[in-house]
Amino acid sequence: MFVAKSISVEHKDLIHDVAYDFHGRRMATCSSDQSVKVWDLGDDGQWHCTADWKTHSGSVWKVTWAHPEFGQVLATCSFDRTAAVWEELPGESSEKGQSHWVKRTSLVDSRTSVTDVRFSPRHLGLLLATCSADGFVRIYEAPDVMNLSQWPLQHAIQCKLSCSCLAWNPSRVHPPMLAVGSDEANPSVGGKVIIYEFSEAQRKWNKVETVMSVTEPVHDISFAPNLGRSYHMLAIASKEVHVITLKPLKREQAVQTATAVPTAPAGTSRFEIRQAAQFDDHSSQVTRFCSFGCTFLRAARGRETCR
């Protein structure tokens, strides 16, 4: 049974993102007031603010946690065209008893607003992907996890569309994969979800699919945990909710195939794409997803609903 609790976060402006850590006992929030707050779940079952600091000089769009194997590490992205990596210093606290977070690096390659930031799954190491309104996905790597001040740019992927969100595929048994969503308002540009896969042989990211059925602006995107399935499951938050499956084709099957959800109009298809579900019961644009096992939670803008 789910019980809803209201938390007085005391942000001074609109809250754009909420992120739980790996264990679900810490939470981070970010806002247009340019700040991030960290919350810890106490023994009394209540959330207590343990850190509050200004992170950027513009609205903070997204906040995300690294896997705890790498320490207590956060990344943020902002309208100020930067992304930042933050680390909690253990044993240090302010006079108010709040924990101390320090900026380890600022990533300044984007020319426009950085709209999303995500750490990779743990098995890929300490990688950080960002996407920007300038149409680029950038992937950084920390070569020394003990020195988080160094994050050299490893890959810059030009998507040719304004990027609004991205998601890593958590599967350990398939090549690294990214899904990128676009909030481009013009429906004539085609599909707004692009799938990229990393080729070890070429040492580069290649575009392998475009989901042509989603032509409305995309606000969030999320892979479900693999759980031993032979296919990937991807949820897309747009005017409606789309849940699609991507089943890798064998080499001899890797030809252009008519599927339930059309892909790119020409070329060789790497996946059989099918639509698993579509929902419009929010009667509003869907803005956020969160997945638990095979279940997706979704929130809508304007009607303040979560399902």
Tab-separated table of C-alpha atoms in Angstrom:
chain	number	residue	atom	x	y	z
A	1	MET	CA	0.000	0.000	0.000
A	2	PHE	CA	1.346	3.424	-0.984
A	3	VAL	CA	0.977	6.315	1.438
A	4	ALA	CA	1.432	9.867	0.152
A	5	LYS	CA	3.407	12.269	2.329
A	6	SER	CA	3.860	15.971	1.781
A	7	ILE	CA	7.319	17.464	2.405
A	8	SER	CA	7.835	21.176	2.918
A	9	VAL	CA	10.983	21.552	0.824
A	10	GLU	CA	11.123	25.370	1.126
A	11	HIS	CA	12.538	25.950	-2.344
A	12	LYS	CA	11.911	29.537	-3.401
A	13	ASP	CA	10.864	28.660	-6.951
A	14	LEU	CA	9.593	25.828	-9.131
A	15	ILE	CA	11.022	22.351	-8.389
A	16	HIS	CA	12.171	20.648	-11.602
A	17	ASP	CA	13.495	17.282	-10.455
A	18	VAL	CA	13.558	14.846	-7.555
A	19	ALA	CA	16.070	11.974	-7.456
A	20	TYR	CA	16.503	9.090	-5.007
A	21	ASP	CA	19.865	7.503	-4.351
A	22	PHE	CA	20.561	3.801	-4.989
A	23	HIS	CA	19.183	2.676	-1.606
A	24	GLY	CA	16.159	4.981	-1.628
A	25	ARG	CA	17.077	6.544	1.726
A	26	ARG	CA	18.479	9.810	0.361
A	27	MET	CA	16.749	12.259	-1.920
A	28	ALA	CA	17.892	15.330	-3.860
A	29	THR	CA	15.710	18.132	-5.206
A	30	CYS	CA	16.594	20.965	-7.592
A	31	SER	CA	14.805	24.147	-8.489
A	32	SER	CA	14.692	27.368	-10.467
A	33	ASP	CA	15.972	29.048	-7.294
A	34	GLN	CA	19.413	27.726	-8.453
A	35	SER	CA	19.796	25.453	-5.432
A	36	VAL	CA	19.925	21.753	-4.598
A	37	LYS	CA	18.707	20.244	-1.351
A	38	VAL	CA	19.642	16.791	-0.036
A	39	TRP	CA	17.240	14.911	2.229
A	40	ASP	CA	17.873	11.898	4.462
A	41	LEU	CA	15.194	9.487	5.660
A	42	GLY	CA	15.316	9.381	9.438
A	43	ASP	CA	14.471	6.562	11.817
A	44	ASP	CA	11.202	8.379	12.478
A	45	GLY	CA	10.169	7.867	8.858
A	46	GLN	CA	10.440	11.580	8.104
A	47	TRP	CA	12.644	13.292	5.514
A	48	HIS	CA	15.169	15.736	6.975
A	49	CYS	CA	17.085	18.315	4.942
A	50	THR	CA	20.801	17.656	5.502
A	51	ALA	CA	22.270	19.968	2.850
A	52	ASP	CA	21.172	23.065	0.960
A	53	TRP	CA	23.416	25.057	-1.359
A	54	LYS	CA	23.437	27.190	-4.515
A	55	THR	CA	24.731	25.130	-7.433
A	56	HIS	CA	24.359	27.222	-10.593
A	57	SER	CA	23.690	30.738	-11.865
A	58	GLY	CA	20.496	29.645	-13.614
A	59	SER	CA	17.586	27.274	-13.150
A	60	VAL	CA	18.702	23.737	-12.226
A	61	TRP	CA	16.861	21.297	-14.477
A	62	LYS	CA	18.049	17.869	-13.331
A	63	VAL	CA	19.904	16.195	-10.462
A	64	THR	CA	21.168	12.604	-10.391
A	65	TRP	CA	23.102	10.288	-8.048
A	66	ALA	CA	26.109	8.166	-8.921
A	67	HIS	CA	26.226	4.569	-7.711
A	68	PRO	CA	27.329	4.524	-4.022
A	69	GLU	CA	30.347	2.407	-4.984
A	70	PHE	CA	31.844	5.725	-6.145
A	71	GLY	CA	30.942	7.620	-2.970
A	72	GLN	CA	28.212	10.159	-2.326
A	73	VAL	CA	28.305	11.961	-5.653
A	74	LEU	CA	25.716	14.135	-7.394
A	75	ALA	CA	25.575	15.716	-10.834
A	76	THR	CA	23.422	18.691	-11.824
A	77	CYS	CA	22.683	20.548	-15.059
A	78	SER	CA	21.372	24.016	-15.629
A	79	PHE	CA	20.086	26.763	-17.891
A	80	ASP	CA	23.471	28.438	-17.331
A	81	ARG	CA	24.918	26.032	-19.991
A	82	THR	CA	26.924	23.947	-17.524
A	83	ALA	CA	26.779	20.646	-15.701
A	84	ALA	CA	28.520	20.131	-12.360
A	85	VAL	CA	29.722	17.195	-10.252
A	86	TRP	CA	29.415	17.421	-6.460
A	87	GLU	CA	30.859	15.212	-3.732
A	88	GLU	CA	29.911	14.982	-0.078
A	89	LEU	CA	32.791	15.281	2.358
A	90	PRO	CA	32.282	12.662	5.093
A	91	GLY	CA	32.690	13.827	8.657
A	92	GLU	CA	32.354	17.518	7.804
A	93	SER	CA	29.256	19.486	8.730
A	94	SER	CA	28.199	23.095	9.158
A	95	GLU	CA	27.179	24.821	12.371
A	96	LYS	CA	23.587	23.880	11.554
A	97	GLY	CA	24.586	20.211	11.374
A	98	GLN	CA	24.240	20.015	7.604
A	99	SER	CA	26.627	17.933	5.511
A	100	HIS	CA	29.202	19.631	3.310
A	101	TRP	CA	29.195	19.202	-0.482
A	102	VAL	CA	31.977	20.487	-2.722
A	103	LYS	CA	32.042	21.084	-6.466
A	104	ARG	CA	34.581	18.742	-8.055
A	105	THR	CA	34.218	19.972	-11.621
A	106	SER	CA	32.151	22.125	-13.939
A	107	LEU	CA	31.533	20.896	-17.494
A	108	VAL	CA	31.328	23.875	-19.842
A	109	ASP	CA	31.306	22.423	-23.376
A	110	SER	CA	27.671	23.221	-24.143
A	111	ARG	CA	26.755	26.459	-25.917
A	112	THR	CA	23.153	26.312	-24.733
A	113	SER	CA	21.091	25.079	-21.791
A	114	VAL	CA	22.097	21.620	-20.517
A	115	THR	CA	18.771	19.847	-20.254
A	116	ASP	CA	19.631	16.455	-18.745
A	117	VAL	CA	22.476	14.665	-16.974
A	118	ARG	CA	22.773	10.952	-16.122
A	119	PHE	CA	25.434	8.699	-14.618
A	120	SER	CA	25.951	5.424	-16.440
A	121	PRO	CA	25.120	2.022	-14.942
A	122	ARG	CA	27.797	0.850	-12.503
A	123	HIS	CA	29.192	-1.899	-14.766
A	124	LEU	CA	30.273	0.730	-17.323
A	125	GLY	CA	32.383	2.610	-14.785
A	126	LEU	CA	32.002	6.240	-13.773
A	127	LEU	CA	30.611	7.817	-16.948
A	128	LEU	CA	28.415	10.894	-17.138
A	129	ALA	CA	26.181	11.764	-20.095
A	130	THR	CA	24.683	15.194	-20.716
A	131	CYS	CA	22.377	16.471	-23.423
A	132	SER	CA	21.791	20.039	-24.481
A	133	ALA	CA	19.456	22.240	-26.447
A	134	ASP	CA	22.293	22.637	-28.987
A	135	GLY	CA	21.604	19.075	-30.174
A	136	PHE	CA	24.643	17.396	-28.640
A	137	VAL	CA	24.978	14.450	-26.281
A	138	ARG	CA	28.326	14.543	-24.482
A	139	ILE	CA	29.833	11.647	-22.541
A	140	TYR	CA	32.510	12.247	-19.906
A	141	GLU	CA	34.557	9.765	-17.919
A	142	ALA	CA	36.345	9.971	-14.573
A	143	PRO	CA	39.544	7.962	-15.221
A	144	ASP	CA	40.428	8.030	-11.516
A	145	VAL	CA	37.442	7.568	-9.214
A	146	MET	CA	39.578	8.907	-6.355
A	147	ASN	CA	40.025	12.229	-8.190
A	148	LEU	CA	36.658	13.542	-9.326
A	149	SER	CA	38.091	16.850	-10.549
A	150	GLN	CA	39.082	15.264	-13.874
A	151	TRP	CA	36.285	14.483	-16.355
A	152	PRO	CA	37.701	14.456	-19.897
A	153	LEU	CA	35.190	14.519	-22.735
A	154	GLN	CA	35.152	11.088	-24.400
A	155	HIS	CA	32.397	11.409	-26.995
A	156	ALA	CA	30.307	14.192	-28.521
A	157	ILE	CA	27.270	12.924	-30.436
A	158	GLN	CA	25.466	15.362	-32.714
A	159	CYS	CA	21.757	14.573	-32.769
A	160	LYS	CA	20.661	17.362	-35.173
A	161	LEU	CA	17.652	18.016	-32.942
A	162	SER	CA	17.298	19.955	-29.717
A	163	CYS	CA	17.784	17.396	-26.920
A	164	SER	CA	15.535	17.411	-23.866
A	165	CYS	CA	16.269	14.115	-22.074
A	166	LEU	CA	18.324	10.948	-22.176
A	167	ALA	CA	18.484	7.515	-20.562
A	168	TRP	CA	21.092	4.761	-20.224
A	169	ASN	CA	20.065	1.184	-20.867
A	170	PRO	CA	20.867	-0.678	-17.596
A	171	SER	CA	21.401	-4.062	-19.314
A	172	ARG	CA	24.718	-5.768	-18.560
A	173	VAL	CA	24.463	-8.328	-21.371
A	174	HIS	CA	24.023	-5.953	-24.312
A	175	PRO	CA	26.301	-3.253	-25.741
A	176	PRO	CA	26.013	0.165	-24.028
A	177	MET	CA	22.929	1.971	-25.268
A	178	LEU	CA	21.500	5.486	-24.919
A	179	ALA	CA	18.038	6.769	-25.764
A	180	VAL	CA	17.731	10.492	-26.475
A	181	GLY	CA	14.500	12.474	-26.603
A	182	SER	CA	13.886	15.810	-28.302
A	183	ASP	CA	11.444	18.586	-27.439
A	184	GLU	CA	11.603	20.005	-30.964
A	185	ALA	CA	8.123	21.439	-31.553
A	186	ASN	CA	8.057	20.994	-35.348
A	187	PRO	CA	6.376	17.641	-36.134
A	188	SER	CA	7.745	17.652	-39.691
A	189	VAL	CA	11.280	16.827	-38.525
A	190	GLY	CA	10.197	13.231	-37.859
A	191	GLY	CA	10.785	10.962	-34.884
A	192	LYS	CA	11.705	12.551	-31.561
A	193	VAL	CA	13.403	9.507	-29.990
A	194	ILE	CA	16.816	8.341	-31.200
A	195	ILE	CA	18.626	5.193	-30.060
A	196	TYR	CA	22.434	5.065	-29.963
A	197	GLU	CA	24.607	2.011	-29.368
A	198	PHE	CA	28.327	1.875	-28.603
A	199	SER	CA	30.525	-0.155	-30.938
A	200	GLU	CA	33.614	-1.603	-29.263
A	201	ALA	CA	35.180	-2.324	-32.644
A	202	GLN	CA	34.785	1.263	-33.843
A	203	ARG	CA	35.105	2.848	-30.392
A	204	LYS	CA	32.238	5.189	-31.185
A	205	TRP	CA	28.520	5.680	-30.650
A	206	ASN	CA	26.331	4.910	-33.660
A	207	LYS	CA	22.716	5.831	-34.281
A	208	VAL	CA	20.881	2.531	-34.692
A	209	GLU	CA	17.193	3.502	-34.606
A	210	THR	CA	14.778	6.418	-34.765
A	211	VAL	CA	11.288	5.905	-33.356
A	212	MET	CA	9.247	7.630	-36.030
A	213	SER	CA	5.887	7.149	-34.325
A	214	VAL	CA	6.670	9.727	-31.609
A	215	THR	CA	6.453	13.137	-33.281
A	216	GLU	CA	5.315	15.232	-30.299
A	217	PRO	CA	7.921	16.896	-28.014
A	218	VAL	CA	9.450	14.389	-25.573
A	219	HIS	CA	9.895	15.459	-21.931
A	220	ASP	CA	11.346	12.344	-20.305
A	221	ILE	CA	12.515	8.883	-21.255
A	222	SER	CA	13.372	5.795	-19.220
A	223	PHE	CA	14.522	2.215	-19.769
A	224	ALA	CA	13.052	-0.466	-17.535
A	225	PRO	CA	15.504	-2.836	-15.789
A	226	ASN	CA	16.231	-5.776	-18.079
A	227	LEU	CA	15.276	-8.577	-15.641
A	228	GLY	CA	16.455	-11.278	-18.041
A	229	ARG	CA	14.226	-10.253	-20.961
A	230	SER	CA	15.465	-10.788	-24.506
A	231	TYR	CA	14.325	-7.284	-25.439
A	232	HIS	CA	14.611	-3.746	-24.077
A	233	MET	CA	11.618	-1.802	-22.762
A	234	LEU	CA	11.538	1.982	-23.126
A	235	ALA	CA	8.955	4.446	-21.802
A	236	ILE	CA	8.522	7.823	-23.491
A	237	ALA	CA	6.804	10.810	-21.875
A	238	SER	CA	5.199	13.057	-24.471
A	239	LYS	CA	1.675	14.270	-25.104
A	240	GLU	CA	0.845	10.626	-24.482
A	241	VAL	CA	2.729	7.822	-22.770
A	242	HIS	CA	4.387	5.372	-25.148
A	243	VAL	CA	5.948	2.111	-23.987
A	244	ILE	CA	7.920	0.359	-26.720
A	245	THR	CA	10.017	-2.782	-26.889
A	246	LEU	CA	13.261	-3.126	-28.849
A	247	LYS	CA	14.211	-6.691	-29.636
A	248	PRO	CA	17.734	-7.138	-31.083
A	249	LEU	CA	17.638	-8.831	-34.461
A	250	LYS	CA	20.044	-11.568	-35.395
A	251	ARG	CA	22.583	-10.633	-38.047
A	252	GLU	CA	20.701	-12.428	-40.795
A	253	GLN	CA	17.497	-10.714	-39.676
A	254	ALA	CA	19.041	-7.243	-39.593
A	255	VAL	CA	17.189	-5.895	-42.594
A	256	GLN	CA	14.578	-3.214	-42.815
A	257	THR	CA	11.394	-4.719	-41.378
A	258	ALA	CA	7.852	-3.465	-41.139
A	259	THR	CA	7.032	-3.370	-37.427
A	260	ALA	CA	4.220	-2.207	-35.211
A	261	VAL	CA	6.121	1.031	-34.583
A	262	PRO	CA	7.843	2.295	-37.763
A	263	THR	CA	11.545	3.072	-37.596
A	264	ALA	CA	13.670	5.063	-39.976
A	265	PRO	CA	12.316	5.069	-43.549
A	266	ALA	CA	15.501	3.665	-45.075
A	267	GLY	CA	18.492	1.614	-44.091
A	268	THR	CA	19.075	-1.514	-42.043
A	269	SER	CA	17.146	-2.054	-38.839
A	270	ARG	CA	19.019	-3.395	-35.800
A	271	PHE	CA	15.904	-3.934	-33.697
A	272	GLU	CA	12.371	-5.103	-34.030
A	273	ILE	CA	10.399	-2.270	-32.477
A	274	ARG	CA	6.900	-2.833	-31.193
A	275	GLN	CA	4.529	-0.705	-29.201
A	276	ALA	CA	3.685	-2.412	-25.909
A	277	ALA	CA	1.323	0.235	-24.547
A	278	GLN	CA	0.024	3.742	-25.063
A	279	PHE	CA	-1.806	5.868	-22.486
A	280	ASP	CA	-3.533	9.233	-22.634
A	281	ASP	CA	-5.361	9.079	-19.294
A	282	HIS	CA	-3.525	12.090	-17.811
A	283	SER	CA	-5.296	14.470	-20.232
A	284	SER	CA	-2.106	16.523	-20.111
A	285	GLN	CA	1.533	16.355	-21.134
A	286	VAL	CA	3.528	13.732	-19.224
A	287	THR	CA	6.727	15.196	-17.792
A	288	ARG	CA	8.483	12.546	-15.670
A	289	PHE	CA	8.970	8.807	-15.381
A	290	CYS	CA	10.300	6.529	-12.688
A	291	SER	CA	10.623	2.763	-13.182
A	292	PHE	CA	10.442	0.003	-10.578
A	293	GLY	CA	11.065	-3.447	-12.034
A	294	CYS	CA	8.547	-3.710	-14.883
A	295	THR	CA	6.410	-0.812	-13.585
A	296	PHE	CA	6.611	2.824	-14.674
A	297	LEU	CA	5.335	5.685	-12.540
A	298	ARG	CA	4.475	8.822	-14.475
A	299	ALA	CA	3.610	12.414	-13.596
A	300	ALA	CA	1.718	14.950	-15.681
A	301	ARG	CA	2.080	18.694	-16.045
A	302	GLY	CA	-0.860	20.936	-15.304
A	303	ARG	CA	-3.123	18.355	-13.659
A	304	GLU	CA	-0.700	17.472	-10.848
A	305	THR	CA	-1.277	13.734	-11.164
A	306	CYS	CA	0.949	10.710	-10.644
A	307	ARG	CA	0.026	7.185	-11.749
